[in-house]
Amino acid sequence: MIFLELVLQNFGPYHGRHCIDLRPTPDRPIILIGGLNGGGKTTLMDALRLVLYGQRAPIDRRRNLAYADFLAQCVNTQAAPDAEAAIELEFERVLYISGIEKLGKIRVIRTWQRGTKDDLTIELDGWPNEILTQNWDEQVEDWLPVGLSNLFLFDGEQVKELAEQDTPPPNVINAIRSVLGLELVDRLAQDLTVLVSRKKAELGDEETQQAFQALSRQIEQVEIDLQAEANSLKACQDSLDEAETALQAAEDHFFAGGGHITEQITPLKEQRNADHTEIGIQTQVLQDLTASALPLALVQDLLTQAAQQGQHEQAQQQAAIARDALTDHDQRLLEVLDQLQLKPTQKKTIQAFLDQEAETLSTHASGEAWLQTSDDALTQLNHILNHQLTAEQQLAQSHLTHIQTLSDRIDAIENKLAKAASPEDYERLKSEREQARLHLDECQLTLELHRRRHVELQRERETLRKRLTEYGAEAIAASKDHVLLTTAPRVQKTLVEFRQRLTKQKLGELEQAITQYFLLLLHKSSLVHRVMVDADTFRLDLYDTEGEPLPIQRLSAGEKQLLAIAFLWGLANVSGRQLPVAIDTPLGRLDSKHRHLIVDQYFPQASHQVILLSTDTEIRDEEVKRLKEQGAIAKEYLLDYDPQSRQTEVKEGYFW
């Protein structure tokens, strides 16, 4: 399949009729379409889905809107009230008509007006084709199933969710099974089971046939209910995602508006009052210290000088006492020396020594004694200076530090209280948050109920199928259809074995392809050695070079995006389907090295036709040059949005 032309008429920001030629050339597969945010890139992707699938189109913007309401919203706002909106997609593919293979051009035309349903027309080679028009939903499912469209028409930034989920969502699993060819085998097995059951019922009595028909109707109804539950599950999951986003927004508003402070206002005020009380206690302790020796710290230098003076005067007194005592002693000593009749020189020497000693003592005993303090007072002064004053200074500093800490905390609390929401705002913010929580709880409950109902229906279907196979067993024992019915179990067993072998073979090819492409895109080639796909859930499991499991959560956001792209690339390769690939936001979250790898390795080889929808900050001048050097770009367009007229024009050429 090759998309040839997309026509938009009064659709989204595209006023009037716009034709985009999407034809690639054999060696140039890329159609590069640039546009700034809000310029209409996602609208183009939605247009591709809408024109192909109508009300079944998987379009995020539609959400829970009714199809007619969604179509009305898609009409250009500047268009006249009765103006017609239209999307046309022409593509080329191989057709088999009357057993003859030919290349045909199919044009899908979907038109509508505000408040009306859409009209669908399918043209084949330029002529309206009634058969294709009436059977389009079934036909497009054969060519490009809606489940597969998410694997070929995808948002590069959102696709990383495929790698983050424990198991892919049901629609993706169904698409993967279809790509791998497992769906056909399951359908054959199911059809064979129904055929055998019908044959058994035909061979049974009337009561058995009635029971069989009743069971068949029950199974059909369960199938319908299962499909409805699957749709409900998807809608519930979408609602749950929206509710989670709304709750997060309400939480942010509650926090930004000071609601969380208002919730703590009572303990904050209690803490503030307690701190004020503690400051009062600490202040009283300081006041008590001022009644002690602490104020003497203000004159500590003078007190030190006084202590030194007191010690000096005390030494003078001791020297004077010693001098008086030695004078009498020296006189008596000289008298004794006279009696000993010493030589005059000897007596003179002793006399000189005694005079010198007396002179030294007289010098020490001289000086003014103005302090004249007592020994007890001097001792008390030294104790104050050396012990008491130091201890009380340290104690006072400790209390001051504590008071400062309390004051800082009071300031912080005051600042916090100033940002608290008013009672009216708090009630409003609280109400919004509670409503968001309540809505989230309701969505979770609804989703869980639908999940249980889905499981119950699956069990009921299996039970009914088992009962269906049991009917008419005795009646067919002697029948000519015995051969068919007896060989059917062997065929069913063969189908089971074929499915197992096909699953093993296809998954092996898929694992090899994913591993190859992931390593091709990953600049840390030693990070992953092998990617495996779980046969039951299709979950991706990574293993490092040591053979140890590597949790996907350890990958960066960009690496998860690369893994998801490798997954889609591998699926497209293994499926063997020649389908176009359209990527919106193709390089989101990727660093420069990974950008280069995607540009060089993936874009030129992703498919025979690759439509890239990019901003000027994703595929930049550098990436465009790299693609042009490879000769990969066939056509370039720019979606030029005018904010004044709120219209988008499609122009040839990219940003540069």
XYZ file of C-alpha atoms in Angstrom:
656
model
C 0.000 0.000 0.000
C 1.219 3.472 -0.893
C -0.552 6.681 0.092
C -0.751 8.876 -3.016
C -2.691 11.953 -2.010
C -4.405 13.384 1.058
C -7.048 16.079 0.586
C -8.361 18.152 3.494
C -11.337 20.436 3.090
C -12.467 22.658 5.968
C -10.935 20.170 8.379
C -9.378 21.458 11.601
C -7.200 24.497 10.918
C -7.273 23.809 7.153
C -9.757 26.264 5.638
C -10.765 25.546 2.059
C -9.298 22.668 0.068
C -5.704 21.493 0.528
C -4.069 18.698 -1.460
C -0.894 17.003 -0.240
C 0.957 14.790 -2.688
C 2.342 11.878 -0.639
C 3.931 9.902 -3.480
C 7.410 8.641 -2.597
C 9.935 7.607 -5.197
C 11.525 4.159 -5.284
C 14.771 5.408 -3.723
C 13.319 8.247 -1.669
C 10.712 6.937 0.788
C 10.429 9.945 3.125
C 7.709 12.595 2.978
C 8.870 15.285 5.416
C 6.152 17.562 6.797
C 7.143 20.367 9.164
C 4.982 22.451 11.432
C 5.196 24.249 14.729
C 3.207 23.104 17.737
C -0.504 23.676 17.117
C 0.092 24.051 13.387
C -1.897 21.000 12.292
C 0.534 18.035 12.319
C -1.547 15.882 14.636
C -4.625 16.905 12.644
C -3.021 15.308 9.582
C -2.479 12.064 11.495
C -6.070 12.165 12.766
C -7.257 12.763 9.194
C -5.517 9.575 8.007
C -7.181 7.553 10.752
C -10.578 9.203 10.362
C -10.835 8.785 6.610
C -9.881 5.104 6.842
C -11.883 4.007 9.883
C -14.640 6.575 10.453
C -16.192 6.260 13.889
C -13.870 3.351 14.720
C -10.799 5.579 14.277
C -8.472 5.569 17.314
C -8.165 9.332 17.846
C -7.084 10.622 21.246
C -8.784 13.998 20.853
C -12.169 12.376 20.455
C -12.167 10.926 23.968
C -15.766 10.245 24.967
C -17.368 12.544 22.427
C -20.201 11.183 20.336
C -19.069 10.648 16.757
C -21.384 13.334 15.349
C -20.179 15.830 17.972
C -16.567 14.991 17.158
C -17.167 15.510 13.438
C -18.826 18.841 14.168
C -15.784 19.925 16.218
C -13.503 18.977 13.320
C -15.122 21.443 10.911
C -12.994 24.551 10.413
C -14.220 27.388 12.616
C -13.961 29.941 9.784
C -16.057 27.816 7.419
C -19.656 28.829 6.687
C -22.310 27.130 8.860
C -23.490 24.993 5.940
C -20.001 24.397 4.544
C -18.999 20.842 3.778
C -15.955 19.256 5.417
C -14.179 16.436 3.668
C -11.155 14.154 3.856
C -9.969 12.218 0.842
C -7.197 9.667 0.775
C -6.015 8.033 -2.415
C -3.734 5.053 -2.135
C -2.402 2.346 -4.372
C -2.290 -1.360 -3.689
C -2.403 -4.707 -5.395
C -5.950 -5.998 -5.925
C -7.255 -9.402 -6.919
C -10.279 -8.976 -9.195
C -11.808 -12.085 -10.711
C -8.600 -13.957 -9.951
C -6.497 -11.370 -11.753
C -3.791 -9.434 -9.901
C -3.651 -5.743 -10.752
C -2.459 -2.483 -9.260
C -5.470 -0.367 -8.359
C -5.981 3.153 -7.075
C -8.519 3.437 -4.280
C -9.825 6.815 -3.201
C -11.628 7.040 0.153
C -13.858 10.119 0.390
C -15.540 11.036 3.652
C -17.718 14.177 3.731
C -20.002 15.749 6.332
C -21.532 18.954 7.592
C -21.971 20.234 11.113
C -24.650 18.215 12.880
C -24.768 15.430 10.275
C -23.179 12.012 9.957
C -20.454 11.467 7.413
C -21.014 10.089 3.914
C -18.537 7.581 2.585
C -17.658 7.029 -1.050
C -14.996 4.676 -2.355
C -13.651 5.119 -5.860
C -11.665 2.488 -7.726
C -9.466 3.788 -10.522
C -11.486 7.016 -10.658
C -14.957 5.442 -10.629
C -17.314 5.102 -7.647
C -17.436 1.474 -6.510
C -20.632 0.544 -4.701
C -19.385 -2.809 -3.457
C -16.304 -1.321 -1.860
C -18.376 1.514 -0.408
C -20.878 -0.862 1.190
C -18.225 -3.215 2.528
C -15.497 -0.717 3.334
C -15.194 -1.516 7.056
C -14.591 -5.189 6.287
C -12.289 -4.388 3.363
C -10.047 -1.973 5.251
C -9.756 -4.538 8.046
C -8.231 -6.908 5.505
C -5.816 -4.321 4.141
C -4.881 -2.338 7.266
C -6.733 -3.513 10.409
C -7.569 -0.744 12.808
C -5.620 -2.581 15.509
C -2.557 -2.549 13.283
C -2.883 1.143 12.511
C -1.433 2.018 15.915
C 1.716 0.138 14.929
C 2.147 1.959 11.613
C 0.594 5.391 12.317
C 1.978 6.403 15.695
C 3.216 9.210 17.906
C 6.941 8.810 18.498
C 6.758 10.283 21.992
C 3.781 8.259 23.171
C 4.996 5.018 21.636
C 7.471 4.524 24.488
C 4.475 3.539 26.639
C 4.528 0.248 24.751
C 7.867 -0.511 26.377
C 6.873 0.760 29.822
C 3.771 -1.355 30.283
C 4.071 -4.772 31.886
C 1.927 -6.145 29.107
C 0.751 -4.386 25.929
C -2.910 -3.256 25.895
C -5.467 -5.725 24.417
C -5.785 -3.848 21.102
C -2.015 -3.986 20.613
C -1.920 -7.680 21.554
C -4.627 -8.391 18.974
C -2.653 -6.396 16.415
C 0.522 -8.331 17.221
C -1.296 -11.648 16.913
C -2.660 -10.494 13.566
C 0.792 -9.423 12.386
C 2.294 -12.759 13.395
C -0.478 -14.692 11.648
C -1.683 -16.296 14.891
C -5.119 -14.778 14.562
C -5.807 -16.773 11.390
C -4.873 -20.052 13.079
C -7.080 -19.251 16.073
C -9.938 -18.381 13.742
C -9.519 -21.683 11.894
C -9.551 -23.598 15.180
C -12.615 -21.709 16.354
C -14.439 -22.228 13.053
C -13.627 -25.934 13.156
C -15.008 -26.178 16.674
C -18.216 -24.490 15.591
C -18.456 -26.708 12.486
C -18.044 -29.871 14.519
C -20.557 -28.697 17.065
C -23.080 -27.853 14.383
C -22.573 -31.219 12.733
C -23.076 -32.960 16.053
C -26.235 -30.980 16.616
C -27.547 -31.851 13.160
C -27.037 -35.518 13.949
C -28.697 -35.273 17.325
C -32.391 -35.300 18.126
C -34.628 -32.240 18.013
C -34.048 -31.473 21.652
C -30.289 -31.593 21.101
C -30.547 -29.332 18.088
C -32.575 -26.803 20.051
C -30.044 -26.919 22.857
C -27.258 -26.476 20.356
C -28.941 -23.484 18.765
C -29.549 -21.986 22.182
C -25.893 -22.479 23.060
C -24.829 -20.965 19.736
C -26.970 -17.911 20.394
C -25.555 -17.644 23.893
C -22.009 -17.801 22.519
C -22.810 -15.165 19.915
C -24.291 -12.951 22.607
C -21.247 -13.504 24.838
C -18.987 -12.562 21.923
C -20.988 -9.357 21.453
C -20.853 -8.671 25.199
C -17.106 -9.341 25.232
C -16.535 -6.842 22.453
C -18.696 -4.305 24.255
C -16.776 -4.925 27.484
C -13.465 -4.525 25.619
C -14.672 -1.171 24.315
C -15.866 -0.219 27.782
C -12.502 -1.221 29.255
C -10.699 1.066 26.833
C -13.105 3.919 27.569
C -12.730 3.322 31.319
C -8.941 3.286 31.027
C -9.097 6.592 29.122
C -11.371 8.033 31.811
C -9.025 6.765 34.511
C -6.059 8.431 32.796
C -7.990 11.672 32.603
C -9.045 11.363 36.245
C -5.429 10.805 37.320
C -4.370 13.888 35.362
C -7.221 15.911 36.864
C -6.317 14.774 40.386
C -2.701 15.724 39.844
C -3.818 19.156 38.625
C -6.093 19.541 41.669
C -3.226 18.506 43.970
C -0.977 21.080 42.296
C -3.600 23.811 42.663
C -4.147 22.846 46.290
C -0.434 23.067 47.016
C 0.149 26.269 45.018
C -2.834 27.924 46.715
C -1.500 27.170 50.201
C -4.141 24.584 51.021
C -1.602 22.229 52.557
C -0.510 25.015 54.939
C -4.069 25.690 55.991
C -4.416 22.018 56.847
C -1.417 22.389 59.204
C -2.391 25.791 60.585
C -3.363 24.527 64.070
C -0.138 22.579 64.784
C 1.869 25.416 63.242
C 0.285 27.959 65.566
C 0.768 25.607 68.535
C 4.422 25.268 67.599
C 4.764 29.031 67.256
C 3.186 29.595 70.702
C 5.364 26.916 72.261
C 8.447 28.568 70.766
C 7.392 31.936 72.157
C 6.952 30.333 75.593
C 10.345 28.680 75.373
C 11.927 32.007 74.402
C 10.395 33.519 77.527
C 11.895 30.757 79.665
C 15.292 31.140 78.070
C 15.122 34.926 78.503
C 14.333 34.532 82.210
C 17.358 32.270 82.592
C 19.486 34.965 80.990
C 18.036 37.572 83.311
C 18.926 35.358 86.287
C 22.464 35.137 84.961
C 22.693 38.922 84.848
C 22.134 38.909 88.635
C 25.234 36.784 89.021
C 28.800 37.440 87.884
C 27.931 37.558 84.167
C 27.755 41.400 83.886
C 31.410 41.492 85.085
C 32.269 40.160 81.632
C 31.735 43.726 80.416
C 34.777 44.858 82.514
C 36.763 41.659 82.321
C 39.936 43.463 81.206
C 39.754 45.879 84.124
C 39.191 43.015 86.523
C 42.178 41.204 85.092
C 44.300 44.306 85.632
C 42.970 44.582 89.201
C 43.875 40.969 89.905
C 47.355 41.556 88.551
C 47.678 44.693 90.740
C 46.514 42.772 93.801
C 49.059 40.035 93.163
C 51.762 42.692 92.711
C 50.893 44.437 95.987
C 50.805 41.111 97.765
C 54.340 40.434 96.524
C 55.458 43.891 97.746
C 54.132 43.187 101.203
C 55.895 39.853 101.348
C 59.162 41.497 100.152
C 58.913 44.233 102.848
C 58.344 41.658 105.564
C 61.283 39.636 104.325
C 63.475 42.743 104.097
C 62.714 43.747 107.743
C 63.343 40.221 108.972
C 66.647 39.899 107.118
C 67.972 43.291 108.314
C 68.022 42.117 111.929
C 69.312 38.765 110.851
C 72.160 40.330 108.847
C 73.150 42.555 111.782
C 73.446 39.573 114.056
C 75.380 37.690 111.419
C 77.908 40.507 111.077
C 78.390 40.539 114.819
C 79.188 36.847 114.765
C 81.627 37.348 111.915
C 83.461 40.017 113.907
C 83.955 37.535 116.674
C 85.421 35.040 114.237
C 88.179 37.502 113.327
C 87.898 36.902 109.605
C 90.206 38.549 107.192
C 89.059 42.046 106.214
C 88.604 40.994 102.619
C 86.390 38.123 103.633
C 84.286 40.243 105.910
C 84.024 42.856 103.168
C 82.806 40.284 100.664
C 80.106 39.000 103.025
C 79.058 42.547 103.834
C 78.687 43.350 100.102
C 76.568 40.234 99.530
C 74.250 41.082 102.387
C 73.879 44.681 101.165
C 72.993 43.473 97.669
C 70.344 41.131 99.025
C 68.900 43.869 101.143
C 68.865 46.162 98.117
C 66.995 43.598 96.040
C 64.328 43.139 98.695
C 63.989 46.902 99.086
C 63.420 47.195 95.329
C 60.677 44.514 95.413
C 59.033 46.107 98.406
C 58.878 49.568 96.858
C 55.954 50.962 94.776
C 52.516 52.462 95.378
C 49.917 50.112 96.884
C 46.655 51.736 95.786
C 44.444 48.654 95.626
C 45.236 47.282 99.055
C 42.898 44.307 98.672
C 42.706 41.455 101.080
C 43.899 37.919 100.296
C 40.328 36.576 100.375
C 39.095 39.244 97.981
C 41.960 38.549 95.606
C 41.244 34.808 95.744
C 37.559 35.418 95.018
C 38.466 37.726 92.120
C 40.746 35.079 90.603
C 38.006 32.447 90.950
C 35.533 34.699 89.155
C 37.978 35.446 86.362
C 39.283 31.895 85.861
C 36.158 29.788 86.453
C 32.809 31.391 87.198
C 32.837 34.066 84.502
C 33.883 31.610 81.745
C 31.226 29.094 82.723
C 28.472 31.701 82.840
C 29.541 33.166 79.488
C 29.291 29.713 77.871
C 25.918 29.125 79.478
C 24.626 32.511 78.311
C 25.862 31.857 74.766
C 24.066 28.512 74.740
C 20.793 30.156 75.774
C 21.249 32.938 73.205
C 21.834 30.372 70.441
C 18.724 28.492 71.473
C 16.694 31.729 71.473
C 17.994 32.576 67.982
C 17.027 29.126 66.736
C 13.544 29.534 68.172
C 13.248 33.003 66.633
C 14.249 31.673 63.210
C 11.678 28.931 63.480
C 9.002 31.424 64.481
C 9.895 33.565 61.435
C 9.628 30.515 59.178
C 6.251 29.614 60.656
C 5.038 33.180 60.232
C 6.110 33.159 56.588
C 4.344 29.855 56.085
C 1.173 31.066 57.763
C 1.218 34.153 55.545
C 0.995 31.842 52.500
C -1.895 29.809 53.880
C -5.092 29.821 51.883
C -7.993 31.793 53.232
C -10.829 29.706 54.672
C -12.934 30.348 51.554
C -10.102 29.432 49.173
C -9.182 26.401 51.291
C -12.722 25.048 51.149
C -12.795 25.583 47.385
C -9.412 23.939 46.799
C -10.253 21.098 49.158
C -13.573 20.537 47.444
C -11.912 20.427 44.010
C -9.330 17.926 45.247
C -11.896 15.724 46.949
C -14.090 15.717 43.880
C -11.089 14.752 41.754
C -10.217 11.934 44.198
C -13.795 10.774 44.294
C -13.946 10.757 40.506
C -10.684 8.795 40.367
C -12.042 6.253 42.865
C -15.181 5.913 40.796
C -13.147 5.420 37.630
C -10.974 2.778 39.336
C -14.048 0.985 40.636
C -15.766 1.113 37.259
C -12.648 -0.159 35.528
C -12.301 -3.010 38.015
C -15.959 -3.973 37.578
C -15.565 -4.061 33.804
C -12.359 -6.105 34.162
C -14.145 -8.664 36.323
C -17.068 -8.705 33.940
C -14.667 -9.240 31.033
C -13.025 -12.165 32.839
C -16.430 -13.626 33.694
C -17.512 -13.397 30.064
C -14.315 -15.095 28.918
C -14.933 -17.944 31.359
C -18.564 -18.146 30.306
C -17.514 -18.312 26.655
C -15.104 -21.154 27.357
C -17.753 -23.015 29.326
C -20.308 -22.615 26.564
C -17.832 -23.722 23.919
C -17.003 -26.807 25.966
C -20.670 -27.653 26.367
C -21.214 -27.088 22.641
C -18.619 -29.666 21.755
C -20.279 -32.255 23.994
C -23.671 -32.216 22.301
C -24.632 -34.984 19.969
C -21.641 -37.221 20.712
C -23.749 -40.348 20.932
C -25.894 -39.429 17.963
C -23.049 -39.313 15.563
C -21.547 -42.653 16.465
C -23.142 -44.480 13.508
C -23.373 -41.588 11.127
C -21.793 -41.285 7.741
C -20.362 -38.030 9.053
C -18.475 -40.109 11.554
C -15.306 -39.724 9.488
C -15.526 -35.934 9.553
C -16.233 -35.818 13.235
C -13.640 -38.374 14.178
C -10.949 -36.690 12.108
C -11.805 -33.239 13.436
C -10.000 -33.772 16.797
C -6.839 -34.749 14.911
C -7.164 -31.593 12.804
C -7.711 -29.539 15.932
C -4.664 -31.132 17.540
C -2.679 -30.406 14.394
C -3.841 -26.794 14.485
C -2.721 -26.503 18.103
C 0.690 -27.928 17.253
C 0.880 -25.699 14.160
C 0.025 -22.673 16.257
C 2.708 -23.549 18.775
C 5.327 -24.013 16.070
C 4.195 -20.867 14.239
C 4.311 -18.897 17.491
C 7.785 -20.213 18.243
C 9.020 -19.458 14.741
C 7.445 -16.005 14.454
C 8.435 -14.971 17.962
C 11.961 -16.157 17.268
C 12.074 -14.020 14.136
C 10.503 -11.107 16.011
C 12.963 -11.365 18.907
C 15.884 -11.493 16.504
C 14.569 -8.484 14.566
C 13.852 -6.417 17.693
C 17.269 -7.209 19.152
C 18.977 -6.315 15.872
C 17.113 -3.033 15.430
C 17.433 -2.016 19.099
C 21.195 -2.538 19.023
C 21.292 -0.642 15.731
C 19.560 2.363 17.297
C 21.226 2.212 20.722
C 24.557 3.979 21.120
C 25.333 1.911 24.265
C 25.641 -1.338 22.357
C 26.803 -3.252 25.455
C 23.678 -2.368 27.432
C 21.494 -5.137 26.023
C 22.427 -8.498 24.593
C 19.037 -9.933 23.781
C 15.364 -8.961 23.678
C 12.793 -11.705 24.251
C 9.020 -11.641 23.784
C 6.751 -13.521 26.174
C 4.691 -16.015 24.157
C 1.511 -15.459 26.189
C 1.516 -11.763 27.087
C 3.910 -10.389 24.396
C 5.774 -8.536 27.159
C 9.324 -7.512 26.258
C 12.112 -8.913 28.452
C 15.688 -7.630 28.202
C 18.893 -9.477 29.066
C 22.360 -8.012 29.467
C 25.648 -9.377 28.209
C 25.963 -11.566 31.320
C 22.624 -13.179 30.573
C 21.001 -11.486 33.562
C 17.532 -9.893 33.287
C 17.649 -6.143 32.710
C 14.540 -4.364 34.067
C 13.064 -2.023 31.486
C 12.611 0.550 34.244
C 16.388 1.031 34.194
C 16.227 2.370 30.643
C 16.020 6.109 30.137
C 12.930 7.652 28.531
C 14.802 7.949 25.223
C 15.994 4.329 25.379
C 12.421 3.170 26.043
C 11.300 5.095 22.975
C 14.023 3.398 20.929
C 12.966 -0.014 22.262
C 9.356 0.669 21.280
C 10.454 1.813 17.813
C 12.595 -1.315 17.441
C 9.540 -3.331 18.502
C 7.354 -1.720 15.814
C 10.125 -1.959 13.233
C 10.553 -5.647 13.977
C 6.800 -6.280 13.804
C 6.537 -4.536 10.439
C 9.474 -6.547 9.149
C 8.218 -9.917 10.400
C 4.637 -9.294 9.228
C 5.802 -8.984 5.616
C 3.090 -6.376 5.023
C 4.019 -3.475 2.764
C 2.337 -0.673 4.682
C 3.198 3.029 4.956
C 4.597 4.329 8.230
C 3.553 7.748 9.545
C 5.258 9.133 12.655
C 4.216 12.209 14.603
C 6.855 13.695 16.942
C 9.498 11.267 15.643
C 12.472 12.429 17.738
C 10.920 13.467 21.032
C 13.063 12.858 24.178
C 16.048 11.646 22.153
C 19.561 12.994 22.630
C 21.840 13.943 19.727
C 23.502 10.511 19.353
C 20.201 8.668 19.272
C 18.790 11.296 16.899
C 21.578 10.574 14.460
C 21.031 6.827 14.731
C 17.273 7.174 14.147
C 17.843 9.538 11.214
C 20.556 7.417 9.622
C 19.304 3.916 10.382
C 15.550 3.933 10.933
C 13.862 6.626 8.840
C 15.286 5.564 5.444
C 14.551 1.871 6.115
C 11.347 1.928 8.163
C 9.164 1.316 5.119
C 8.808 2.013 1.419
C 6.860 5.132 2.464
C 7.657 7.081 5.628
C 5.674 10.210 6.504
C 7.436 12.298 9.164
C 5.547 15.053 11.027
C 8.066 17.185 12.858
C 8.671 20.540 14.501
C 11.738 22.659 13.704
C 13.386 21.511 16.956
C 13.091 17.789 16.198
C 14.159 17.298 12.614
C 16.437 20.306 12.372
C 18.636 21.600 9.606
C 21.323 19.082 10.650
C 18.966 16.098 10.401
C 17.527 17.309 7.080
C 21.049 17.507 5.629
C 21.821 13.979 6.828
C 18.630 12.657 5.210
C 19.346 14.547 1.970
C 22.901 13.198 1.900
C 21.349 9.727 1.902
C 18.919 10.774 -0.856
C 16.002 9.687 1.353
C 13.597 12.659 1.089
C 11.081 12.598 -1.749
C 8.954 15.618 -0.805
C 8.956 18.384 1.792
C 6.017 20.401 3.089
C 5.567 23.140 5.668
C 2.323 23.622 7.587
C 2.298 27.417 7.894
C -0.099 28.458 10.667
C -1.280 32.085 10.828
C -2.271 32.976 14.424
C -4.270 35.991 13.234
C -6.565 34.073 10.901
C -6.097 30.768 12.792
C -5.635 29.010 9.467
C -2.959 26.643 8.204
C -1.608 26.716 4.680
C 0.262 23.749 3.190
C 3.368 25.018 1.422
C 6.135 23.201 -0.383
C 9.525 23.085 1.311
C 10.555 22.530 4.916
C 11.623 25.128 7.496
C 14.968 25.670 5.768
